[in-house]
PDB file of C-alpha atoms in Angstrom:
ATOM      1  CA  MET A  33     -51.271-132.207 -13.789  1.00  0.00           C
ATOM      2  CA  LEU A  34     -52.342-134.963 -11.424  1.00  0.00           C
ATOM      3  CA  VAL A  35     -54.966-134.337  -8.786  1.00  0.00           C
ATOM      4  CA  SER A  36     -54.402-135.429  -5.215  1.00  0.00           C
ATOM      5  CA  GLY A  37     -56.529-138.334  -4.184  1.00  0.00           C
ATOM      6  CA  SER A  38     -57.361-140.561  -1.246  1.00  0.00           C
ATOM      7  CA  PRO A  39     -57.211-144.367  -1.402  1.00  0.00           C
ATOM      8  CA  GLN A  40     -59.929-145.873  -3.544  1.00  0.00           C
ATOM      9  CA  ARG A  41     -61.800-149.155  -3.855  1.00  0.00           C
ATOM     10  CA  VAL A  42     -60.408-150.555  -7.074  1.00  0.00           C
ATOM     11  CA  LEU A  43     -61.429-153.518  -9.226  1.00  0.00           C
ATOM     12  CA  VAL A  44     -58.808-155.274 -11.363  1.00  0.00           C
ATOM     13  CA  THR A  45     -60.143-157.544 -14.097  1.00  0.00           C
ATOM     14  CA  GLY A  46     -57.735-159.826 -15.920  1.00  0.00           C
ATOM     15  CA  ALA A  47     -55.986-160.059 -12.563  1.00  0.00           C
ATOM     16  CA  THR A  48     -54.210-163.349 -13.282  1.00  0.00           C
ATOM     17  CA  GLY A  49     -52.672-162.015 -16.497  1.00  0.00           C
ATOM     18  CA  PHE A  50     -49.193-160.613 -17.024  1.00  0.00           C
ATOM     19  CA  VAL A  51     -50.047-156.967 -16.281  1.00  0.00           C
ATOM     20  CA  GLY A  52     -52.758-157.664 -13.717  1.00  0.00           C
ATOM     21  CA  ARG A  53     -50.446-159.748 -11.517  1.00  0.00           C
ATOM     22  CA  ALA A  54     -47.973-156.867 -11.332  1.00  0.00           C
ATOM     23  CA  LEU A  55     -50.571-154.108 -10.987  1.00  0.00           C
ATOM     24  CA  ILE A  56     -52.265-155.477  -7.862  1.00  0.00           C
ATOM     25  CA  PRO A  57     -49.271-155.124  -5.491  1.00  0.00           C
ATOM     26  CA  ALA A  58     -48.498-151.697  -6.982  1.00  0.00           C
ATOM     27  CA  LEU A  59     -52.021-150.517  -6.125  1.00  0.00           C
ATOM     28  CA  VAL A  60     -51.898-152.088  -2.658  1.00  0.00           C
ATOM     29  CA  ARG A  61     -48.616-150.272  -1.920  1.00  0.00           C
ATOM     30  CA  GLU A  62     -50.382-146.993  -2.700  1.00  0.00           C
ATOM     31  CA  GLY A  63     -53.062-147.775  -0.114  1.00  0.00           C
ATOM     32  CA  HIS A  64     -55.927-148.763  -2.413  1.00  0.00           C
ATOM     33  CA  ALA A  65     -58.370-151.536  -1.492  1.00  0.00           C
ATOM     34  CA  VAL A  66     -58.149-153.975  -4.397  1.00  0.00           C
ATOM     35  CA  ARG A  67     -60.708-156.508  -5.550  1.00  0.00           C
ATOM     36  CA  ALA A  68     -59.460-158.901  -8.230  1.00  0.00           C
ATOM     37  CA  THR A  69     -61.495-161.068 -10.587  1.00  0.00           C
ATOM     38  CA  THR A  70     -60.743-164.441 -12.103  1.00  0.00           C
ATOM     39  CA  ARG A  71     -62.873-167.072 -13.793  1.00  0.00           C
ATOM     40  CA  ALA A  72     -61.159-169.760 -11.692  1.00  0.00           C
ATOM     41  CA  LEU A  73     -60.277-169.045  -8.067  1.00  0.00           C
ATOM     42  CA  SER A  74     -57.650-171.787  -8.247  1.00  0.00           C
ATOM     43  CA  ARG A  75     -55.582-169.322 -10.306  1.00  0.00           C
ATOM     44  CA  ALA A  76     -55.854-166.536  -7.727  1.00  0.00           C
ATOM     45  CA  ARG A  77     -52.672-165.298  -6.092  1.00  0.00           C
ATOM     46  CA  GLN A  78     -53.702-165.305  -2.462  1.00  0.00           C
ATOM     47  CA  GLY A  79     -51.682-163.194  -0.088  1.00  0.00           C
ATOM     48  CA  ASN A  80     -51.010-160.320  -2.489  1.00  0.00           C
ATOM     49  CA  GLY A  81     -53.335-157.981  -0.619  1.00  0.00           C
ATOM     50  CA  ALA A  82     -56.341-158.326  -2.919  1.00  0.00           C
ATOM     51  CA  GLU A  83     -59.840-159.622  -2.300  1.00  0.00           C
ATOM     52  CA  TRP A  84     -60.398-162.312  -4.944  1.00  0.00           C
ATOM     53  CA  VAL A  85     -63.810-162.974  -6.473  1.00  0.00           C
ATOM     54  CA  ARG A  86     -64.894-165.354  -9.192  1.00  0.00           C
ATOM     55  CA  ALA A  87     -66.390-163.545 -12.186  1.00  0.00           C
ATOM     56  CA  ASP A  88     -67.043-164.347 -15.823  1.00  0.00           C
ATOM     57  CA  LEU A  89     -67.174-160.996 -17.606  1.00  0.00           C
ATOM     58  CA  ALA A  90     -69.627-162.398 -20.134  1.00  0.00           C
ATOM     59  CA  VAL A  91     -72.163-162.982 -17.329  1.00  0.00           C
ATOM     60  CA  ALA A  92     -74.067-159.863 -16.244  1.00  0.00           C
ATOM     61  CA  ALA A  93     -74.721-161.049 -12.686  1.00  0.00           C
ATOM     62  CA  ASP A  94     -71.014-161.773 -12.131  1.00  0.00           C
ATOM     63  CA  VAL A  95     -69.996-158.360 -13.446  1.00  0.00           C
ATOM     64  CA  GLU A  96     -72.546-156.496 -11.344  1.00  0.00           C
ATOM     65  CA  ALA A  97     -71.492-158.318  -8.188  1.00  0.00           C
ATOM     66  CA  ALA A  98     -67.807-157.632  -8.845  1.00  0.00           C
ATOM     67  CA  LEU A  99     -68.456-153.903  -9.391  1.00  0.00           C
ATOM     68  CA  THR A 100     -70.535-153.382  -6.239  1.00  0.00           C
ATOM     69  CA  GLY A 101     -68.942-150.713  -4.035  1.00  0.00           C
ATOM     70  CA  ILE A 102     -66.116-149.988  -6.500  1.00  0.00           C
ATOM     71  CA  ASP A 103     -64.761-146.485  -7.223  1.00  0.00           C
ATOM     72  CA  ALA A 104     -62.513-147.278 -10.208  1.00  0.00           C
ATOM     73  CA  ALA A 105     -62.106-150.345 -12.415  1.00  0.00           C
ATOM     74  CA  TYR A 106     -59.200-151.598 -14.509  1.00  0.00           C
ATOM     75  CA  TYR A 107     -60.198-153.480 -17.651  1.00  0.00           C
ATOM     76  CA  LEU A 108     -57.226-155.692 -18.541  1.00  0.00           C
ATOM     77  CA  VAL A 109     -59.094-158.461 -20.328  1.00  0.00           C
ATOM     78  CA  HIS A 110     -58.604-159.270 -23.993  1.00  0.00           C
ATOM     79  CA  GLY A 111     -58.713-162.404 -26.096  1.00  0.00           C
ATOM     80  CA  MET A 112     -56.552-163.452 -28.996  1.00  0.00           C
ATOM     81  CA  GLY A 113     -57.402-163.683 -32.664  1.00  0.00           C
ATOM     82  CA  GLY A 114     -57.979-167.221 -33.823  1.00  0.00           C
ATOM     83  CA  ALA A 115     -58.684-168.478 -30.319  1.00  0.00           C
ATOM     84  CA  HIS A 116     -62.281-169.259 -31.238  1.00  0.00           C
ATOM     85  CA  GLU A 117     -64.865-168.372 -33.821  1.00  0.00           C
ATOM     86  CA  GLY A 118     -66.570-165.064 -33.147  1.00  0.00           C
ATOM     87  CA  TYR A 119     -64.167-163.971 -30.430  1.00  0.00           C
ATOM     88  CA  ARG A 120     -64.146-160.371 -31.645  1.00  0.00           C
ATOM     89  CA  ALA A 121     -67.910-160.028 -31.275  1.00  0.00           C
ATOM     90  CA  ALA A 122     -67.698-161.674 -27.848  1.00  0.00           C
ATOM     91  CA  GLU A 123     -65.001-159.210 -26.748  1.00  0.00           C
ATOM     92  CA  LEU A 124     -67.110-156.260 -27.857  1.00  0.00           C
ATOM     93  CA  GLU A 125     -70.210-157.613 -26.133  1.00  0.00           C
ATOM     94  CA  ALA A 126     -68.332-158.161 -22.858  1.00  0.00           C
ATOM     95  CA  ALA A 127     -66.906-154.621 -22.913  1.00  0.00           C
ATOM     96  CA  THR A 128     -70.330-153.120 -23.613  1.00  0.00           C
ATOM     97  CA  LEU A 129     -71.843-155.138 -20.767  1.00  0.00           C
ATOM     98  CA  PHE A 130     -69.048-154.066 -18.396  1.00  0.00           C
ATOM     99  CA  ALA A 131     -69.409-150.366 -19.226  1.00  0.00           C
ATOM    100  CA  ALA A 132     -73.165-150.431 -18.652  1.00  0.00           C
ATOM    101  CA  ALA A 133     -72.835-152.343 -15.376  1.00  0.00           C
ATOM    102  CA  ALA A 134     -70.148-149.925 -14.163  1.00  0.00           C
ATOM    103  CA  GLY A 135     -72.516-147.041 -14.804  1.00  0.00           C
ATOM    104  CA  ARG A 136     -75.286-148.664 -12.786  1.00  0.00           C
ATOM    105  CA  ALA A 137     -72.857-149.435  -9.948  1.00  0.00           C
ATOM    106  CA  GLY A 138     -71.748-145.806  -9.667  1.00  0.00           C
ATOM    107  CA  VAL A 139     -68.153-146.472 -10.727  1.00  0.00           C
ATOM    108  CA  LYS A 140     -66.379-143.157 -11.287  1.00  0.00           C
ATOM    109  CA  ARG A 141     -63.665-144.265 -13.722  1.00  0.00           C
ATOM    110  CA  ILE A 142     -62.592-147.147 -15.968  1.00  0.00           C
ATOM    111  CA  ILE A 143     -58.955-147.550 -17.021  1.00  0.00           C
ATOM    112  CA  TYR A 144     -58.309-149.781 -20.023  1.00  0.00           C
ATOM    113  CA  LEU A 145     -54.954-150.995 -21.342  1.00  0.00           C
ATOM    114  CA  GLY A 146     -55.320-151.401 -25.091  1.00  0.00           C
ATOM    115  CA  GLY A 147     -53.087-151.525 -28.141  1.00  0.00           C
ATOM    116  CA  VAL A 148     -51.560-148.906 -30.424  1.00  0.00           C
ATOM    117  CA  ALA A 149     -53.463-148.231 -33.636  1.00  0.00           C
ATOM    118  CA  PRO A 150     -51.379-149.426 -36.621  1.00  0.00           C
ATOM    119  CA  ALA A 151     -50.400-147.241 -39.548  1.00  0.00           C
ATOM    120  CA  GLY A 152     -52.116-149.605 -41.981  1.00  0.00           C
ATOM    121  CA  LYS A 153     -54.851-152.194 -41.711  1.00  0.00           C
ATOM    122  CA  ALA A 154     -55.221-153.627 -38.215  1.00  0.00           C
ATOM    123  CA  SER A 155     -54.952-157.344 -37.556  1.00  0.00           C
ATOM    124  CA  GLU A 156     -58.019-159.038 -36.101  1.00  0.00           C
ATOM    125  CA  HIS A 157     -56.472-158.894 -32.646  1.00  0.00           C
ATOM    126  CA  LEU A 158     -55.503-155.217 -32.776  1.00  0.00           C
ATOM    127  CA  ALA A 159     -58.849-154.279 -34.311  1.00  0.00           C
ATOM    128  CA  SER A 160     -60.606-156.075 -31.459  1.00  0.00           C
ATOM    129  CA  ARG A 161     -58.593-154.218 -28.823  1.00  0.00           C
ATOM    130  CA  LEU A 162     -59.441-150.899 -30.452  1.00  0.00           C
ATOM    131  CA  ASP A 163     -63.114-151.931 -30.637  1.00  0.00           C
ATOM    132  CA  VAL A 164     -63.108-152.733 -26.920  1.00  0.00           C
ATOM    133  CA  GLY A 165     -61.600-149.344 -26.103  1.00  0.00           C
ATOM    134  CA  GLY A 166     -64.267-147.636 -28.176  1.00  0.00           C
ATOM    135  CA  ALA A 167     -67.066-149.567 -26.471  1.00  0.00           C
ATOM    136  CA  LEU A 168     -65.795-148.642 -23.012  1.00  0.00           C
ATOM    137  CA  ARG A 169     -65.340-144.971 -23.936  1.00  0.00           C
ATOM    138  CA  ARG A 170     -68.871-144.801 -25.333  1.00  0.00           C
ATOM    139  CA  GLY A 171     -70.292-146.081 -22.051  1.00  0.00           C
ATOM    140  CA  PRO A 172     -71.673-143.976 -19.186  1.00  0.00           C
ATOM    141  CA  VAL A 173     -68.456-144.023 -17.114  1.00  0.00           C
ATOM    142  CA  PRO A 174     -65.485-141.774 -18.027  1.00  0.00           C
ATOM    143  CA  THR A 175     -62.882-144.145 -19.441  1.00  0.00           C
ATOM    144  CA  LEU A 176     -59.137-143.644 -19.753  1.00  0.00           C
ATOM    145  CA  GLU A 177     -57.796-145.813 -22.586  1.00  0.00           C
ATOM    146  CA  LEU A 178     -54.015-146.275 -22.600  1.00  0.00           C
ATOM    147  CA  ARG A 179     -52.533-147.737 -25.784  1.00  0.00           C
ATOM    148  CA  ALA A 180     -49.252-149.644 -25.592  1.00  0.00           C
ATOM    149  CA  SER A 181     -47.380-151.658 -28.186  1.00  0.00           C
ATOM    150  CA  LEU A 182     -44.918-154.359 -27.091  1.00  0.00           C
ATOM    151  CA  VAL A 183     -44.769-154.591 -23.280  1.00  0.00           C
ATOM    152  CA  ILE A 184     -41.442-156.029 -22.113  1.00  0.00           C
ATOM    153  CA  GLY A 185     -41.367-158.200 -19.010  1.00  0.00           C
ATOM    154  CA  ASN A 186     -41.198-161.778 -17.787  1.00  0.00           C
ATOM    155  CA  GLY A 187     -44.627-163.310 -18.378  1.00  0.00           C
ATOM    156  CA  SER A 188     -45.600-161.228 -21.403  1.00  0.00           C
ATOM    157  CA  ALA A 189     -46.646-163.484 -24.273  1.00  0.00           C
ATOM    158  CA  SER A 190     -45.271-161.035 -26.841  1.00  0.00           C
ATOM    159  CA  TRP A 191     -41.956-160.954 -25.006  1.00  0.00           C
ATOM    160  CA  LYS A 192     -41.804-164.763 -24.919  1.00  0.00           C
ATOM    161  CA  ILE A 193     -42.283-164.924 -28.674  1.00  0.00           C
ATOM    162  CA  VAL A 194     -39.512-162.479 -29.580  1.00  0.00           C
ATOM    163  CA  ARG A 195     -37.235-164.032 -26.948  1.00  0.00           C
ATOM    164  CA  ASP A 196     -37.765-167.520 -28.376  1.00  0.00           C
ATOM    165  CA  LEU A 197     -37.084-166.286 -31.895  1.00  0.00           C
ATOM    166  CA  ALA A 198     -33.834-164.639 -30.832  1.00  0.00           C
ATOM    167  CA  MET A 199     -32.685-167.538 -28.656  1.00  0.00           C
ATOM    168  CA  ARG A 200     -33.696-170.654 -30.539  1.00  0.00           C
ATOM    169  CA  LEU A 201     -33.100-169.985 -34.212  1.00  0.00           C
ATOM    170  CA  PRO A 202     -29.666-170.915 -35.599  1.00  0.00           C
ATOM    171  CA  ALA A 203     -30.157-168.092 -38.119  1.00  0.00           C
ATOM    172  CA  MET A 204     -32.855-165.508 -38.642  1.00  0.00           C
ATOM    173  CA  LEU A 205     -34.797-165.021 -41.847  1.00  0.00           C
ATOM    174  CA  LEU A 206     -35.936-161.416 -41.856  1.00  0.00           C
ATOM    175  CA  PRO A 207     -39.050-160.809 -43.946  1.00  0.00           C
ATOM    176  CA  LYS A 208     -39.870-157.241 -44.926  1.00  0.00           C
ATOM    177  CA  TRP A 209     -42.351-156.909 -42.051  1.00  0.00           C
ATOM    178  CA  THR A 210     -39.509-157.160 -39.496  1.00  0.00           C
ATOM    179  CA  GLU A 211     -38.475-153.675 -40.637  1.00  0.00           C
ATOM    180  CA  SER A 212     -41.742-152.319 -39.214  1.00  0.00           C
ATOM    181  CA  LYS A 213     -41.128-150.030 -36.259  1.00  0.00           C
ATOM    182  CA  THR A 214     -42.642-149.820 -32.818  1.00  0.00           C
ATOM    183  CA  SER A 215     -41.961-148.239 -29.436  1.00  0.00           C
ATOM    184  CA  PRO A 216     -41.681-151.055 -26.865  1.00  0.00           C
ATOM    185  CA  ILE A 217     -42.306-150.189 -23.244  1.00  0.00           C
ATOM    186  CA  ALA A 218     -41.107-151.762 -20.004  1.00  0.00           C
ATOM    187  CA  LEU A 219     -43.659-153.213 -17.602  1.00  0.00           C
ATOM    188  CA  GLU A 220     -42.278-150.834 -14.963  1.00  0.00           C
ATOM    189  CA  ASP A 221     -43.402-147.814 -16.994  1.00  0.00           C
ATOM    190  CA  VAL A 222     -46.767-149.386 -17.834  1.00  0.00           C
ATOM    191  CA  LEU A 223     -47.461-149.744 -14.114  1.00  0.00           C
ATOM    192  CA  VAL A 224     -46.701-146.054 -13.562  1.00  0.00           C
ATOM    193  CA  ALA A 225     -49.087-145.165 -16.389  1.00  0.00           C
ATOM    194  CA  LEU A 226     -51.842-147.331 -14.924  1.00  0.00           C
ATOM    195  CA  THR A 227     -51.537-146.391 -11.260  1.00  0.00           C
ATOM    196  CA  ARG A 228     -51.277-142.652 -11.933  1.00  0.00           C
ATOM    197  CA  GLY A 229     -54.261-142.963 -14.233  1.00  0.00           C
ATOM    198  CA  LEU A 230     -56.402-142.909 -11.099  1.00  0.00           C
ATOM    199  CA  ARG A 231     -55.388-139.269 -10.540  1.00  0.00           C
ATOM    200  CA  VAL A 232     -55.573-137.902 -14.078  1.00  0.00           C
ATOM    201  CA  PRO A 233     -58.247-135.171 -14.340  1.00  0.00           C
ATOM    202  CA  LEU A 234     -60.994-136.841 -16.363  1.00  0.00           C
ATOM    203  CA  THR A 235     -64.464-135.457 -16.981  1.00  0.00           C
ATOM    204  CA  ALA A 236     -65.014-137.350 -20.230  1.00  0.00           C
ATOM    205  CA  SER A 237     -63.519-140.421 -21.853  1.00  0.00           C
ATOM    206  CA  ALA A 238     -60.136-140.070 -23.557  1.00  0.00           C
ATOM    207  CA  TRP A 239     -57.350-142.190 -25.017  1.00  0.00           C
ATOM    208  CA  PHE A 240     -53.575-141.739 -24.948  1.00  0.00           C
ATOM    209  CA  ASP A 241     -50.611-143.629 -26.346  1.00  0.00           C
ATOM    210  CA  VAL A 242     -47.999-144.776 -23.808  1.00  0.00           C
ATOM    211  CA  PRO A 243     -44.773-145.262 -25.786  1.00  0.00           C
ATOM    212  CA  GLY A 244     -41.390-146.315 -24.499  1.00  0.00           C
ATOM    213  CA  PRO A 245     -38.291-144.118 -24.874  1.00  0.00           C
ATOM    214  CA  GLU A 246     -37.103-145.663 -28.177  1.00  0.00           C
ATOM    215  CA  VAL A 247     -38.319-146.538 -31.649  1.00  0.00           C
ATOM    216  CA  LEU A 248     -37.063-149.951 -32.808  1.00  0.00           C
ATOM    217  CA  SER A 249     -37.702-152.263 -35.728  1.00  0.00           C
ATOM    218  CA  GLY A 250     -38.525-155.933 -35.287  1.00  0.00           C
ATOM    219  CA  ARG A 251     -35.016-156.691 -36.501  1.00  0.00           C
ATOM    220  CA  ASP A 252     -33.502-154.373 -33.861  1.00  0.00           C
ATOM    221  CA  ILE A 253     -35.474-156.127 -31.135  1.00  0.00           C
ATOM    222  CA  LEU A 254     -34.424-159.638 -32.163  1.00  0.00           C
ATOM    223  CA  LEU A 255     -30.750-158.771 -32.583  1.00  0.00           C
ATOM    224  CA  GLN A 256     -30.602-156.938 -29.230  1.00  0.00           C
ATOM    225  CA  ILE A 257     -32.032-159.943 -27.384  1.00  0.00           C
ATOM    226  CA  ALA A 258     -29.574-162.275 -29.099  1.00  0.00           C
ATOM    227  CA  ALA A 259     -26.663-159.970 -28.224  1.00  0.00           C
ATOM    228  CA  LEU A 260     -27.682-159.879 -24.548  1.00  0.00           C
ATOM    229  CA  GLN A 261     -27.298-163.657 -24.481  1.00  0.00           C
ATOM    230  CA  GLY A 262     -23.964-163.552 -26.249  1.00  0.00           C
ATOM    231  CA  ARG A 263     -25.327-164.822 -29.553  1.00  0.00           C
ATOM    232  CA  GLN A 264     -24.288-163.530 -32.931  1.00  0.00           C
ATOM    233  CA  LEU A 265     -27.443-164.223 -34.900  1.00  0.00           C
ATOM    234  CA  PRO A 266     -26.775-164.509 -38.639  1.00  0.00           C
ATOM    235  CA  SER A 267     -29.588-162.776 -40.478  1.00  0.00           C
ATOM    236  CA  LEU A 268     -30.861-162.766 -44.036  1.00  0.00           C
ATOM    237  CA  ARG A 269     -33.519-160.456 -45.440  1.00  0.00           C
ATOM    238  CA  VAL A 270     -36.239-162.345 -47.320  1.00  0.00           C
ATOM    239  CA  PRO A 271     -38.534-159.738 -48.920  1.00  0.00           C
ATOM    240  CA  LEU A 272     -41.031-162.247 -50.341  1.00  0.00           C
ATOM    241  CA  LEU A 273     -41.855-164.083 -47.098  1.00  0.00           C
ATOM    242  CA  SER A 274     -45.338-162.922 -46.049  1.00  0.00           C
ATOM    243  CA  PRO A 275     -46.470-162.445 -42.428  1.00  0.00           C
ATOM    244  CA  SER A 276     -49.025-165.235 -42.835  1.00  0.00           C
ATOM    245  CA  LEU A 277     -46.373-167.657 -44.075  1.00  0.00           C
ATOM    246  CA  SER A 278     -43.850-166.475 -41.488  1.00  0.00           C
ATOM    247  CA  SER A 279     -46.244-167.308 -38.677  1.00  0.00           C
ATOM    248  CA  TRP A 280     -45.986-171.010 -39.443  1.00  0.00           C
ATOM    249  CA  TRP A 281     -42.347-171.308 -38.467  1.00  0.00           C
ATOM    250  CA  LEU A 282     -43.229-169.649 -35.179  1.00  0.00           C
ATOM    251  CA  LYS A 283     -45.196-172.804 -34.412  1.00  0.00           C
ATOM    252  CA  LEU A 284     -41.914-174.730 -34.384  1.00  0.00           C
ATOM    253  CA  VAL A 285     -39.829-172.147 -32.559  1.00  0.00           C
ATOM    254  CA  THR A 286     -41.953-170.858 -29.670  1.00  0.00           C
ATOM    255  CA  GLY A 287     -43.952-172.611 -26.986  1.00  0.00           C
ATOM    256  CA  VAL A 288     -46.481-169.767 -26.924  1.00  0.00           C
ATOM    257  CA  ASP A 289     -49.960-170.563 -28.250  1.00  0.00           C
ATOM    258  CA  PHE A 290     -49.840-170.540 -32.060  1.00  0.00           C
ATOM    259  CA  ALA A 291     -52.925-168.344 -32.462  1.00  0.00           C
ATOM    260  CA  LEU A 292     -51.308-165.723 -30.254  1.00  0.00           C
ATOM    261  CA  ALA A 293     -47.966-165.941 -32.062  1.00  0.00           C
ATOM    262  CA  ARG A 294     -49.678-165.647 -35.432  1.00  0.00           C
ATOM    263  CA  GLU A 295     -51.566-162.530 -34.360  1.00  0.00           C
ATOM    264  CA  LEU A 296     -48.355-160.878 -33.165  1.00  0.00           C
ATOM    265  CA  VAL A 297     -46.830-161.338 -36.617  1.00  0.00           C
ATOM    266  CA  LEU A 298     -49.960-160.247 -38.472  1.00  0.00           C
ATOM    267  CA  GLY A 299     -50.171-157.163 -36.273  1.00  0.00           C
ATOM    268  CA  PHE A 300     -46.627-156.158 -37.185  1.00  0.00           C
ATOM    269  CA  THR A 301     -47.156-155.712 -40.925  1.00  0.00           C
ATOM    270  CA  GLY A 302     -47.001-151.929 -40.522  1.00  0.00           C
ATOM    271  CA  ASP A 303     -45.496-149.506 -38.051  1.00  0.00           C
ATOM    272  CA  LEU A 304     -47.023-149.515 -34.552  1.00  0.00           C
ATOM    273  CA  LEU A 305     -45.999-146.042 -33.502  1.00  0.00           C
ATOM    274  CA  PRO A 306     -47.618-143.610 -31.055  1.00  0.00           C
ATOM    275  CA  ARG A 307     -49.390-140.497 -32.248  1.00  0.00           C
ATOM    276  CA  ASP A 308     -47.662-138.564 -29.442  1.00  0.00           C
ATOM    277  CA  ASP A 309     -46.340-138.957 -25.898  1.00  0.00           C
ATOM    278  CA  ARG A 310     -48.357-136.254 -24.127  1.00  0.00           C
ATOM    279  CA  TYR A 311     -49.698-138.690 -21.520  1.00  0.00           C
ATOM    280  CA  TRP A 312     -46.297-138.822 -19.850  1.00  0.00           C
ATOM    281  CA  SER A 313     -46.326-135.043 -19.378  1.00  0.00           C
ATOM    282  CA  LEU A 314     -49.851-135.270 -18.012  1.00  0.00           C
ATOM    283  CA  ILE A 315     -48.765-137.662 -15.254  1.00  0.00           C
ATOM    284  CA  ASP A 316     -45.353-136.047 -14.681  1.00  0.00           C
ATOM    285  CA  HIS A 317     -43.356-139.107 -15.728  1.00  0.00           C
ATOM    286  CA  ARG A 318     -40.788-139.732 -18.411  1.00  0.00           C
ATOM    287  CA  PRO A 319     -40.148-143.398 -19.320  1.00  0.00           C
ATOM    288  CA  ALA A 320     -36.414-144.025 -19.104  1.00  0.00           C
ATOM    289  CA  VAL A 321     -36.281-147.830 -19.142  1.00  0.00           C
ATOM    290  CA  THR A 322     -34.698-148.702 -22.484  1.00  0.00           C
ATOM    291  CA  PHE A 323     -35.505-151.896 -24.343  1.00  0.00           C
ATOM    292  CA  GLU A 324     -32.070-153.282 -23.483  1.00  0.00           C
ATOM    293  CA  LYS A 325     -32.558-152.659 -19.757  1.00  0.00           C
ATOM    294  CA  ALA A 326     -36.091-154.089 -19.753  1.00  0.00           C
ATOM    295  CA  ALA A 327     -34.916-157.147 -21.693  1.00  0.00           C
ATOM    296  CA  ARG A 328     -32.039-157.694 -19.243  1.00  0.00           C
ATOM    297  CA  VAL A 329     -34.484-157.659 -16.329  1.00  0.00           C
ATOM    298  CA  ALA A 330     -36.884-160.030 -18.092  1.00  0.00           C
ATOM    299  CA  LEU A 331     -34.097-162.474 -18.963  1.00  0.00           C
ATOM    300  CA  ALA A 332     -32.705-162.355 -15.419  1.00  0.00           C
ATOM    301  CA  THR A 333     -36.058-163.131 -13.785  1.00  0.00           C
ATOM    302  CA  GLU A 334     -37.037-166.108 -15.931  1.00  0.00           C
ATOM    303  CA  GLY A 335     -35.694-169.628 -16.105  1.00  0.00           C
ATOM    304  CA  PRO A 336     -33.189-170.801 -18.707  1.00  0.00           C
ATOM    305  CA  THR A 337     -34.490-170.739 -22.268  1.00  0.00           C
ATOM    306  CA  PRO A 338     -33.725-173.750 -24.495  1.00  0.00           C
ATOM    307  CA  GLY A 339     -31.363-172.654 -27.244  1.00  0.00           C
ATOM    308  CA  VAL A 340     -30.728-174.063 -30.691  1.00  0.00           C
ATOM    309  CA  SER A 341     -30.291-177.626 -29.401  1.00  0.00           C
ATOM    310  CA  GLY A 342     -33.674-177.354 -27.725  1.00  0.00           C
ATOM    311  CA  LEU A 343     -35.200-176.369 -31.039  1.00  0.00           C
ATOM    312  CA  PHE A 344     -33.856-179.501 -32.728  1.00  0.00           C
ATOM    313  CA  ILE A 345     -35.179-181.685 -29.896  1.00  0.00           C
ATOM    314  CA  ASP A 346     -38.611-180.094 -30.282  1.00  0.00           C
ATOM    315  CA  LEU A 347     -38.495-180.626 -34.047  1.00  0.00           C
ATOM    316  CA  GLU A 348     -37.591-184.287 -33.574  1.00  0.00           C
ATOM    317  CA  GLU A 349     -40.428-184.771 -31.101  1.00  0.00           C
ATOM    318  CA  ALA A 350     -42.869-183.069 -33.474  1.00  0.00           C
ATOM    319  CA  ILE A 351     -41.812-185.336 -36.334  1.00  0.00           C
ATOM    320  CA  VAL A 352     -42.012-188.452 -34.151  1.00  0.00           C
ATOM    321  CA  HIS A 353     -45.476-187.427 -32.963  1.00  0.00           C
ATOM    322  CA  ARG A 354     -46.568-186.796 -36.537  1.00  0.00           C
ATOM    323  CA  LEU A 355     -45.323-190.206 -37.720  1.00  0.00           C
ATOM    324  CA  GLY A 356     -46.630-191.999 -34.683  1.00  0.00           C
ATOM    325  CA  THR A 357     -43.356-193.868 -34.099  1.00  0.00           C
ATOM    326  CA  PRO A 358     -41.738-194.313 -30.683  1.00  0.00           C
ATOM    327  CA  ARG A 359     -38.700-192.224 -29.941  1.00  0.00           C
ATOM    328  CA  ARG A 360     -35.529-194.156 -29.131  1.00  0.00           C
TER     329      ARG A 360
END
């Protein structure tokens, strides 16, 4: 059961990211005073009701200044495996620093959006997100860790990758790992989980999964996106194609950063399923936005996606660049 609460002074880190950009106006509509952090103020979205401050979360002085006078803080920052050497240690150090600074500042609650724990071995990226959640929960401030798998919405890097795969391939090779299952969730439901997290009774740190209303395989996801765009995507199961090898053709198909795309594939080698869905009962909400509905909304709110012809143009440009010859 949620507790009633008055408007709070809320900090949103990772405010220029996919979830952060959507969370700020949702919090403002509920009457909260929002402070948003970014490492570059040129990326700030002025006029969305937030007070923007520059802060590098690896710098103690920046973190302490950002947390001054704050009641609750959202931690929406995470890196991507392969982005740079030692990123996982850096992520853990930043989370530990943030938790300690929040304690000194008198922050009453931290809310962290993390990732679902896999059934098997975690990829470097997923392991890092779980590490960050653990570091925050071990800190002096009660922390609510919410674990989501694939978040569906325009601007989500994971969404862009699966959309590009479904839209740009003339045919789909389906390695065994595409049979792995997950419970994708619409951005709309993630925002409910995050905003109501301010009113969840919390005396000690805790984590909860936040699954969507369906369980789908990677194959289901790709074929549903293709069908929404009127494409019949021929598919062929290839049991011997490994996730590591599969990630290389993503480099040709999607415009998303390769390190990010590779980590998505490596993280999908086993099922990414919730342990339970009790968080929804706790906040009196039941996610009803299906994958198909969320995908329709995402497709409708983004620009046109280059199809198969766009893929061949990109391949030609890549080959020309590689050979160093001018294109006619």
